[in-house]
Each structure stands twice: as C-alpha cells, then as structure tokens.
CSV table of C-alpha atoms in Angstrom, one decimal:
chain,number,residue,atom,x,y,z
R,131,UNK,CA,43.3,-0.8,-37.1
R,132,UNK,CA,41.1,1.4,-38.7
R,133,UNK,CA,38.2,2.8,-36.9
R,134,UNK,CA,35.4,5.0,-37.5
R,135,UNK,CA,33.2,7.2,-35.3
R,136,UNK,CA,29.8,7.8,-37.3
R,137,UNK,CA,27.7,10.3,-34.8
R,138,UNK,CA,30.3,11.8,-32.7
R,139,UNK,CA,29.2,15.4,-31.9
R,140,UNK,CA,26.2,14.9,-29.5
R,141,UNK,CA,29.0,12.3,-27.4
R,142,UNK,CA,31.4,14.9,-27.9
R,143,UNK,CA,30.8,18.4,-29.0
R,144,UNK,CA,34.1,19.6,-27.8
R,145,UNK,CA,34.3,19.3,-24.0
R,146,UNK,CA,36.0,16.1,-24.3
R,147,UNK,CA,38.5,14.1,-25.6
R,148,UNK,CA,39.2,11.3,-28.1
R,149,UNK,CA,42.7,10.5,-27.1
R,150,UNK,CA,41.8,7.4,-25.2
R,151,UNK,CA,40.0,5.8,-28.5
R,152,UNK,CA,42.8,7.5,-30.7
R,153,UNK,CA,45.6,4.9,-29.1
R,154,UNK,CA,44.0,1.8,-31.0
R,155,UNK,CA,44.8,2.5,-34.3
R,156,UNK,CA,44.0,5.4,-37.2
R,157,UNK,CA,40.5,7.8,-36.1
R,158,UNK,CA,38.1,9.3,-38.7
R,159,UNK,CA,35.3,11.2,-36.8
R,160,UNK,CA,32.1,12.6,-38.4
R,161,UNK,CA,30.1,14.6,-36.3
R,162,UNK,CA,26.7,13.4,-37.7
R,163,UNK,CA,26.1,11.0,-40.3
R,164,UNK,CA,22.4,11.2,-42.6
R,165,UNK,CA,20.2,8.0,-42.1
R,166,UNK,CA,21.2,6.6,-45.1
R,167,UNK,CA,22.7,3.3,-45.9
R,168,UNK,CA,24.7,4.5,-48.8
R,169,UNK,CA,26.6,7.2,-47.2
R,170,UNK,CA,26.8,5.0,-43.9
R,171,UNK,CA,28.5,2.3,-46.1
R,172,UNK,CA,30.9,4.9,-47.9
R,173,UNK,CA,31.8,6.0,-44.3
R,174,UNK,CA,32.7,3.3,-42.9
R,175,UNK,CA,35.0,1.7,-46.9
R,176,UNK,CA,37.1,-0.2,-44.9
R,177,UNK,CA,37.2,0.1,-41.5
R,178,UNK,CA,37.6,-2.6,-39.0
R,179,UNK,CA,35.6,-0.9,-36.1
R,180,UNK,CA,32.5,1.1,-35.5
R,181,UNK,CA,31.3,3.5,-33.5
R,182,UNK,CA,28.1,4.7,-33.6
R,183,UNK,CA,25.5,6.4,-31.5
R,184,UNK,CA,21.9,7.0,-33.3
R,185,UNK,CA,22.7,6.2,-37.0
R,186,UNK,CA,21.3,3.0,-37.7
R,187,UNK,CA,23.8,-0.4,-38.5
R,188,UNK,CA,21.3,-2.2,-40.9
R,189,UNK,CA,21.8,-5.3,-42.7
R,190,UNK,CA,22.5,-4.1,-46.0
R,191,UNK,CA,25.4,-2.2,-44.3
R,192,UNK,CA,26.8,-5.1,-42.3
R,193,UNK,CA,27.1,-6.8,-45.7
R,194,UNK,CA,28.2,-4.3,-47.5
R,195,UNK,CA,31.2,-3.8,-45.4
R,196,UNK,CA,33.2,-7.4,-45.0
R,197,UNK,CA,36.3,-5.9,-43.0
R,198,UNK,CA,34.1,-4.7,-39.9
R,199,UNK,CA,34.5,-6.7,-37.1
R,200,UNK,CA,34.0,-4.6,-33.9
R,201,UNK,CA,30.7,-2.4,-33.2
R,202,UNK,CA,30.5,-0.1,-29.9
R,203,UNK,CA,27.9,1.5,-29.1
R,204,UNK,CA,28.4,4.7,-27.4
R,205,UNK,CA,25.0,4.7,-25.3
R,206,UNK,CA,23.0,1.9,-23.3
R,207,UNK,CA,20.0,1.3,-25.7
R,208,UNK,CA,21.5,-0.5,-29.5
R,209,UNK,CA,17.8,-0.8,-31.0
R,210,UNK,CA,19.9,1.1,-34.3
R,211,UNK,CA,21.7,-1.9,-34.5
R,212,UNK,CA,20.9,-5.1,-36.8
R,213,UNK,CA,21.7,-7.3,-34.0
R,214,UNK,CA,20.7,-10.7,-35.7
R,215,UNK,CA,23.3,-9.2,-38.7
R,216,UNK,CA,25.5,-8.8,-36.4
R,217,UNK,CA,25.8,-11.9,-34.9
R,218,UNK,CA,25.3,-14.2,-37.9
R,219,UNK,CA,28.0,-12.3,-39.2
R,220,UNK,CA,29.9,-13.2,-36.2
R,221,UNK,CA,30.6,-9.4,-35.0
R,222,UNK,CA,30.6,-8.4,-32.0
R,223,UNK,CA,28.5,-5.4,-30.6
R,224,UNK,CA,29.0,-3.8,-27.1
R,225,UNK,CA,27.0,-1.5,-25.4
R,226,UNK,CA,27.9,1.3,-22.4
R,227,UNK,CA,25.7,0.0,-19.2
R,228,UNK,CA,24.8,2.2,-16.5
R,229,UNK,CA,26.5,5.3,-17.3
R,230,UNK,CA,23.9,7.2,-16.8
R,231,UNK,CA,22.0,6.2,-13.8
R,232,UNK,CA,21.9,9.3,-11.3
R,233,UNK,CA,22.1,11.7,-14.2
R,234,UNK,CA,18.6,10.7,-15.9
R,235,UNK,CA,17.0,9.9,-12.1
R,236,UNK,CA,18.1,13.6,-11.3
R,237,UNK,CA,16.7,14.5,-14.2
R,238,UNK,CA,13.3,12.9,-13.6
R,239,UNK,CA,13.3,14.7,-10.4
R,240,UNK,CA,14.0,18.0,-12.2
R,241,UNK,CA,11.0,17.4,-14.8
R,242,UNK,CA,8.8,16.6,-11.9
R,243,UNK,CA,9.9,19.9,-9.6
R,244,UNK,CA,9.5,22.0,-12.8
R,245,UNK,CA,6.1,20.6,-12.9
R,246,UNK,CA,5.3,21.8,-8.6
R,247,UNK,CA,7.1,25.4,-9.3
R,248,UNK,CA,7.7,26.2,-12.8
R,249,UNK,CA,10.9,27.6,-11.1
R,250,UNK,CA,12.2,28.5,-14.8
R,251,UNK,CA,8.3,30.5,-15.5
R,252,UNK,CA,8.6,32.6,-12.3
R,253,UNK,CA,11.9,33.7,-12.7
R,254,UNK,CA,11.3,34.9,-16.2
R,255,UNK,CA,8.2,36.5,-14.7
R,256,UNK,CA,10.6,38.7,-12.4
R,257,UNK,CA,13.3,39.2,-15.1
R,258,UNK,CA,10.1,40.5,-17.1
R,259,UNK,CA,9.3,42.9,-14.3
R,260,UNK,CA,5.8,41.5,-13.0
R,261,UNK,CA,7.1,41.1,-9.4
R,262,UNK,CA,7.9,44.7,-9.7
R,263,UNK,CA,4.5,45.7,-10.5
R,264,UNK,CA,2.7,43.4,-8.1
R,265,UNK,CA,1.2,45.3,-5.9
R,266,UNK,CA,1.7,42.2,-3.3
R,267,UNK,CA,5.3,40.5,-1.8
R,268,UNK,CA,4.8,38.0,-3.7
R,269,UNK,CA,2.9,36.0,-6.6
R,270,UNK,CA,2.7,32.9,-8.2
R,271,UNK,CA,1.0,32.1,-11.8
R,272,UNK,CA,0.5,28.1,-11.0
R,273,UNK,CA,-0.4,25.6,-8.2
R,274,UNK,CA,2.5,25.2,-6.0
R,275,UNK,CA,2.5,21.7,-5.1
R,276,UNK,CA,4.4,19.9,-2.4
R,277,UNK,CA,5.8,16.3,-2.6
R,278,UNK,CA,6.0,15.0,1.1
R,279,UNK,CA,3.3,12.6,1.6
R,280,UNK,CA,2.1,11.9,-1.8
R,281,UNK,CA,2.8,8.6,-3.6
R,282,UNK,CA,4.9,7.9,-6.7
R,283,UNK,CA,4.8,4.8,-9.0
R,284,UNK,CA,7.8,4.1,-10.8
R,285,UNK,CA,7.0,1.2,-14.0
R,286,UNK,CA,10.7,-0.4,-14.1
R,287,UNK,CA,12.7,-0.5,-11.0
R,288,UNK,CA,16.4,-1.4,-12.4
R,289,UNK,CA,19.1,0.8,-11.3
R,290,UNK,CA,17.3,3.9,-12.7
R,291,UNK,CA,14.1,3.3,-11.0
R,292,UNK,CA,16.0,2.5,-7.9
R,293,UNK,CA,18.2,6.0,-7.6
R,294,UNK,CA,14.9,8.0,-8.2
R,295,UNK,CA,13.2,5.9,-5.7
R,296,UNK,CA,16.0,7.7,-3.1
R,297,UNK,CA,15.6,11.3,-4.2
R,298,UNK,CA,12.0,10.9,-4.1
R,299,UNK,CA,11.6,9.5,-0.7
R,300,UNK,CA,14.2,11.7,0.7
R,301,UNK,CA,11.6,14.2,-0.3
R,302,UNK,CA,9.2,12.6,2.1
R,303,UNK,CA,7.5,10.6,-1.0
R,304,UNK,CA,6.1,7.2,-0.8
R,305,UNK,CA,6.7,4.8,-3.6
R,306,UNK,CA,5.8,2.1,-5.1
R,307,UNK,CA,6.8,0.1,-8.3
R,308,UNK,CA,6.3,-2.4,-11.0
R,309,UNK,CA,8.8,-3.7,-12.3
R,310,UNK,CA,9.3,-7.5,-14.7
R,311,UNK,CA,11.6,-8.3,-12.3
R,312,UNK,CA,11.2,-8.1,-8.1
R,313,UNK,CA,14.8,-7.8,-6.6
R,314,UNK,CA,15.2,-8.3,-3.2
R,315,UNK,CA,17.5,-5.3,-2.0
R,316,UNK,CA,15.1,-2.9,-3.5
R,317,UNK,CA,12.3,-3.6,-1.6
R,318,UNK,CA,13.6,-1.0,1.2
R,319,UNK,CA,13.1,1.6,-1.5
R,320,UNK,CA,9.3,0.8,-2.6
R,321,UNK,CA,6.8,-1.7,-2.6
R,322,UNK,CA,5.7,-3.4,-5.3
R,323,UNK,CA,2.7,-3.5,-6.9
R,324,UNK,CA,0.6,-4.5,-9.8
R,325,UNK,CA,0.2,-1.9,-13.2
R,326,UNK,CA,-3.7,-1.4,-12.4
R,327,UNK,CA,-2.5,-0.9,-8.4
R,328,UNK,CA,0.0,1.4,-9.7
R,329,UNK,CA,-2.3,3.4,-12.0
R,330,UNK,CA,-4.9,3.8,-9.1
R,331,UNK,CA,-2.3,4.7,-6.5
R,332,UNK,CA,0.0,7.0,-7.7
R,333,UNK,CA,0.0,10.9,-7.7
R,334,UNK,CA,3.0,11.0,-9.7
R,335,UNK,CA,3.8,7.9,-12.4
R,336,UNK,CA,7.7,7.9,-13.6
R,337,UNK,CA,8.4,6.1,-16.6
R,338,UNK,CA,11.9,3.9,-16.2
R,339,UNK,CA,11.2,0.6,-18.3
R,340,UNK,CA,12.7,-0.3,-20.9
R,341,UNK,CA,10.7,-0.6,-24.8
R,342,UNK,CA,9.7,-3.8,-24.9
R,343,UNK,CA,6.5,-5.2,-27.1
R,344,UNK,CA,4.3,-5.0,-23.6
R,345,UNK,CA,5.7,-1.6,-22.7
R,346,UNK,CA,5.2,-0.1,-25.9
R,347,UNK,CA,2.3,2.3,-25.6
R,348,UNK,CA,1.6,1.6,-22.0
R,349,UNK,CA,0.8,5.3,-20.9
R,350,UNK,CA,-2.6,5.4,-23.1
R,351,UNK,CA,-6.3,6.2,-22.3
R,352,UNK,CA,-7.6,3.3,-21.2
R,353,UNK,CA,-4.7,2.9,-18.1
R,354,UNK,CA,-4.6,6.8,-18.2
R,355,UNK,CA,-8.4,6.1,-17.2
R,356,UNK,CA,-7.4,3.6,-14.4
R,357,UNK,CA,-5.4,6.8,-13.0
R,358,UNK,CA,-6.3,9.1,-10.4
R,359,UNK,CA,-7.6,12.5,-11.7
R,360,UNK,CA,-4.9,15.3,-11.8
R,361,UNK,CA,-1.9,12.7,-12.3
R,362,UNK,CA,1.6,13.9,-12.9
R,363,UNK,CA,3.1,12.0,-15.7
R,364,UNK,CA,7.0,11.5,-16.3
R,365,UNK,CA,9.0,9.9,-18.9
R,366,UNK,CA,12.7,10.6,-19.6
R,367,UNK,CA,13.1,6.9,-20.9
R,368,UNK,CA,11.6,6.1,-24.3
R,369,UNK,CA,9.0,8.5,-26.3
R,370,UNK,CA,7.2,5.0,-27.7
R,371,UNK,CA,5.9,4.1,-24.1
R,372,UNK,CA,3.1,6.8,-24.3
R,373,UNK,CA,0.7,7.1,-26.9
R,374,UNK,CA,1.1,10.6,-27.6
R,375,UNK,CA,-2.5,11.9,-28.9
R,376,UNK,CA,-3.7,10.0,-25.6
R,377,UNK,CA,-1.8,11.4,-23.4
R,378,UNK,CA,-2.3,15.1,-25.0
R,379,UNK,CA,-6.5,14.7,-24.7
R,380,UNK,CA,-6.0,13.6,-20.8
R,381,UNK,CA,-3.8,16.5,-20.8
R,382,UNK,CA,-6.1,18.8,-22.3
R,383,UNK,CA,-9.1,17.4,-20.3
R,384,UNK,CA,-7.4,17.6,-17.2
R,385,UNK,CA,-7.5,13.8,-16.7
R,386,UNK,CA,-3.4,14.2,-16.0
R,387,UNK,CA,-2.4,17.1,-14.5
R,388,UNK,CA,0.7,17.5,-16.0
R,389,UNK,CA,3.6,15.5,-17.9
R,390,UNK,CA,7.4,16.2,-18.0
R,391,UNK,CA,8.6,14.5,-20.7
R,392,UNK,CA,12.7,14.3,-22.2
R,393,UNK,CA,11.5,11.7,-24.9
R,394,UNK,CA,9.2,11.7,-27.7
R,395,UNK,CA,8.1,9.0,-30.2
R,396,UNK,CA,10.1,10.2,-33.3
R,397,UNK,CA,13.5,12.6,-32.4
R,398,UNK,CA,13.9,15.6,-33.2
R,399,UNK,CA,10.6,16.4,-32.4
R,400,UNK,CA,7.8,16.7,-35.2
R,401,UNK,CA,6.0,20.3,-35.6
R,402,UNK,CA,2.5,18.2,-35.4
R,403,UNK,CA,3.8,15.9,-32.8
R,404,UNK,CA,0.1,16.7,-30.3
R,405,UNK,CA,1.8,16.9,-27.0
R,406,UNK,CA,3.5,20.3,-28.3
R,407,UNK,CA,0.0,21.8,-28.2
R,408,UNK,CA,-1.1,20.5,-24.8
R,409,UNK,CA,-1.6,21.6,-21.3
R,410,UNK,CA,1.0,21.5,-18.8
R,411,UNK,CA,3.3,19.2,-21.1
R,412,UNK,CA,6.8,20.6,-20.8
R,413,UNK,CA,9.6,18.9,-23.5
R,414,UNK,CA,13.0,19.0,-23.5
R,415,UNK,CA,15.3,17.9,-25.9
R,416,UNK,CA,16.1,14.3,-24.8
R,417,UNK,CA,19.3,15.6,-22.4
R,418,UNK,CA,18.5,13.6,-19.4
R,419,UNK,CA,21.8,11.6,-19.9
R,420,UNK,CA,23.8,14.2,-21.3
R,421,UNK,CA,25.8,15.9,-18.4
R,422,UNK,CA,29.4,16.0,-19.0
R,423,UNK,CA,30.0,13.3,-16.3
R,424,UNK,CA,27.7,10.9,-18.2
R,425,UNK,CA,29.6,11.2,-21.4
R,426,UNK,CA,32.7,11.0,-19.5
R,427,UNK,CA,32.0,7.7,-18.4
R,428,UNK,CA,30.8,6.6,-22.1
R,429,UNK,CA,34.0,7.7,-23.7
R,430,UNK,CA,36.4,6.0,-20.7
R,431,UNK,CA,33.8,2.8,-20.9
R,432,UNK,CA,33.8,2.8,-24.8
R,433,UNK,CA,38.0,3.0,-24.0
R,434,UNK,CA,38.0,-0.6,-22.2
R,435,UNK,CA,35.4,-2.1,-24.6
R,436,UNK,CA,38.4,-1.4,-27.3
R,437,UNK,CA,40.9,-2.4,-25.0
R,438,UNK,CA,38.6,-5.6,-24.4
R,439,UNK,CA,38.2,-6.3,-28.0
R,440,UNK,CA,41.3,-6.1,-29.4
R,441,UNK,CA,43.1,-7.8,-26.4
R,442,UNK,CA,40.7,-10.7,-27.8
R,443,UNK,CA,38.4,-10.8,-24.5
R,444,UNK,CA,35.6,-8.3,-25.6
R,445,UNK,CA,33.3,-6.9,-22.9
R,446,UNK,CA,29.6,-5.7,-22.5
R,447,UNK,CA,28.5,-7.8,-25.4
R,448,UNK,CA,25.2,-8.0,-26.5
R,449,UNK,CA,24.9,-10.4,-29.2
R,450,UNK,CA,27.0,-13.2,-27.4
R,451,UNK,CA,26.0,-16.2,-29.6
C-alpha cells in the first residue's frame, strides 16, 4: 500500500510522529506541495492513498491518478477536495471531526481578552521601559474593558459555539445565538435568537458557522449597521464570512470597536488585504487549531480512518454515495 502525505509540515513540523500512519504500508512525506495540478499529479504517480491538508484534490488530478482509492483529510473542513470527483469515481474521502473544539473556543476567548487588555501591548510597553518612566504606579495605553454583564452573540452554535458559550459565561457573560440548527441541550448555554436580534443585541459577535452560500459575507455593512456602536468582532472560523473592506471602514469609523480575527479571505495574508491597515484589527496567522494536542488528535484520528479503510469499513466519510 502506497501512500502519500502532500502538506505534511504545518500537521507536523517535527513535534510528532508518523509511526502510527507508517504501519499501513510504504510513506513518502512532502512538507508542502505548490497549488499546481501537475506537480500534485507527479506526487502522488501511483499511490493508492492520500493525504492532504490545504493542497487542493481537483478533478483533473483524480483522473489523472487511476490507482488512488483512499483520500484523508487531515483537518475538519475538505472544501480543497473535488468531492463530486471523488465520489463518481467511487473514492472515498474522510475527514477529522471535532479535533479541535476547545482549542479554537480558547482561542476565541484569547482574541477577545487581547482585545479588553492588549496584555501582549502592555507588557512590551514595560519590557520597553515606559512603566519605569511613568511618573504614576501604573498606566494603561487602551480601554480596559470588563466582560461580566455584557452580552455575546455567537452565529453557529455546534460544538465550537457551545464550548465558547461556557468560557464566556463562566466569565459572567450573557449569550445568545443563532445557529441553522436549535438543539435542545444547548439551550442552558444561550438563548437563541434571530441574525437582526443578534446584531442589535450583542456587545461582542463570535463568528463559529460554517461557509455556506448564506454565511458567506455575513459580517458586512449593512448587518454591521444593524449592530450596536463600538461592537467587538470575532472570527477564528472562515476569513470569507466577513467582507473585509466593510469591516475595515466600520473599523476605521468606529462603527466596531475592535475585531480579533485568526482567518482571512485568501491565506497567507495579502500585503493589500484592508484589514491590515485598520483600527483595533489584530491578525494572527490562522493557529486557532494548532496546539500540539489538536494535532495529536488529527494524527491518531487520521490513524483509525486508515485502519477503517483498509479493514474495508471506512470511517468519517463525507462523500458516502
């Protein structure tokens, strides 16, 4: 069994180990592969199994590769996969759900506390000496602002909606949600509510849906307009739900507060991307499911969808016919 790992460096840059994929049969691991279907085909020659992360499966490589019969994914999302392809090819593709829950829900809370302290600011301002100089005991170069009592709106309220729902009322938050579906067991975490309640509602709006055609673009002036003025905006889950130019003028007008965002529309970021020129807009590099724990559970989850696969029983499909 031949298998081949296309993007395997940002899964595994060296803190973990490929021994559980390596018992299936013969391993060829490439740390990134270029977004092009040439190469991508000449990686993959003859292998029975991929593995990929971010570089695209297109048709023209499914076709161009008649001994693949396996796909894993090694992350939740598989929009870089020609599903369709796939399964009129009769392939399977499996996915890794739900590795990530508490990681990217903690790290929505951390974009959001950044936002109230700009812990990371002040302590550079110490390291740089300006507490030293300050002729009081202490100083602080932005609003401080404290959660307890205000109200968050969470748009999708799956199981990552749901864990930052608990952080944030164990911070003395309210929340509400919206959410396509309204399950039962979460209403002890939030109410739900209607987008243009939400929108009116909310101090703080955290972004945990899913792109679809109706979330696409959903942060955008005319529902950032429906918003209360000085909104705190958060998105660690896809750039494409914000229009970005919109969100940088609310920004810049004061309109939103402030955004902590992990995601952009196009990754890596682009130099003209707006929203690196805006007020109160801090970007990180798409880490929210990163922690080593995360990608543990990716590797021993990928593991089992192998195991699943070859055993003739395969698992976490998402092109079932």
């Amino acid at each position: 069994m031949k298998m081949v790992i296309l993007d395997a460096y940002t899964e595994n840059p060296g803190d973990l180990s490929w021994d559980s994929l390596k018992q299936f049969g013969e391993l060829t691991i490439y740390d990134r592969t270029p977004d092009d279907d040439n190469e991508i085909i000449r990686r993959i020659g003859d292998a029975d199994i991929v593995l990929t992360n971010k570089t695209p499966l297109r048709a023209r490589v499914f076709e161009s590769c008649p001994n693949l019969r396996y796909v894993s994914v090694l992350a939740t999302g598989y929009n870089v996969v020609d599903i369709d392809k796939a399964r009129e090819l009769g392939i399977p593709v499996s996915n890794v759900p739900a590795y990530g829950t508490d990681a990217v829900a903690q790290f929505a809370i951390a974009l959001l506390l950044e936002v109230c302290h700009h812990v990371a600011h002040h302590s550079q301002a110490v390291h740089e000496g300006k507490w030293a100089a300050n002729p009081d005991w202490c100083f602080w170069d932005y609003p401080l602002i404290e959660l307890a009592g205000k109200t968050l709106g969470i748009i999708g309220f799956g199981r990552i909606g749901q864990a930052t729902a608990r952080i944030a009322k164990a911070l003395g938050m309210r929340v509400i949600a919206q959410s396509r579906t309204q399950r039962e067991e979460a209403k002890a975490l939030a109410e739900y509510v209607d987008l243009d309640t939400l929108f009116a509602k909310s101090d703080v709006i955290a972004l945990h849906c899913p792109l679809f055609p109706e979330t696409e673009g959903i942060i955008n002036k005319e529902n950032i307009a429906k918003m209360k003025d000085g909104v705190i905006i958060i998105n660690n889950s896809r750039g494409q739900l914000v229009v970005e130019q919109d969100l940088a003028d609310a920004l810049n007008s004061g309109k939103v507060y402030a955004a902590g965002l992990d995601v952009v529309s196009t990754e890596p970021i682009k130099s003209d991307n707006p929203l690196l020129g805006a007020k109160n807009c801090l970007i990180t590099p798409h880490i929210s499911w990163a922690p080593k724990e995360s990608r543990q559970r990716i590797m021993d989850t990928t593991a089992e969808n192998l195991r699943s696969f070859i055993e003739g029983t395969p698992q976490n499909v998402i092109n079932k016919a």
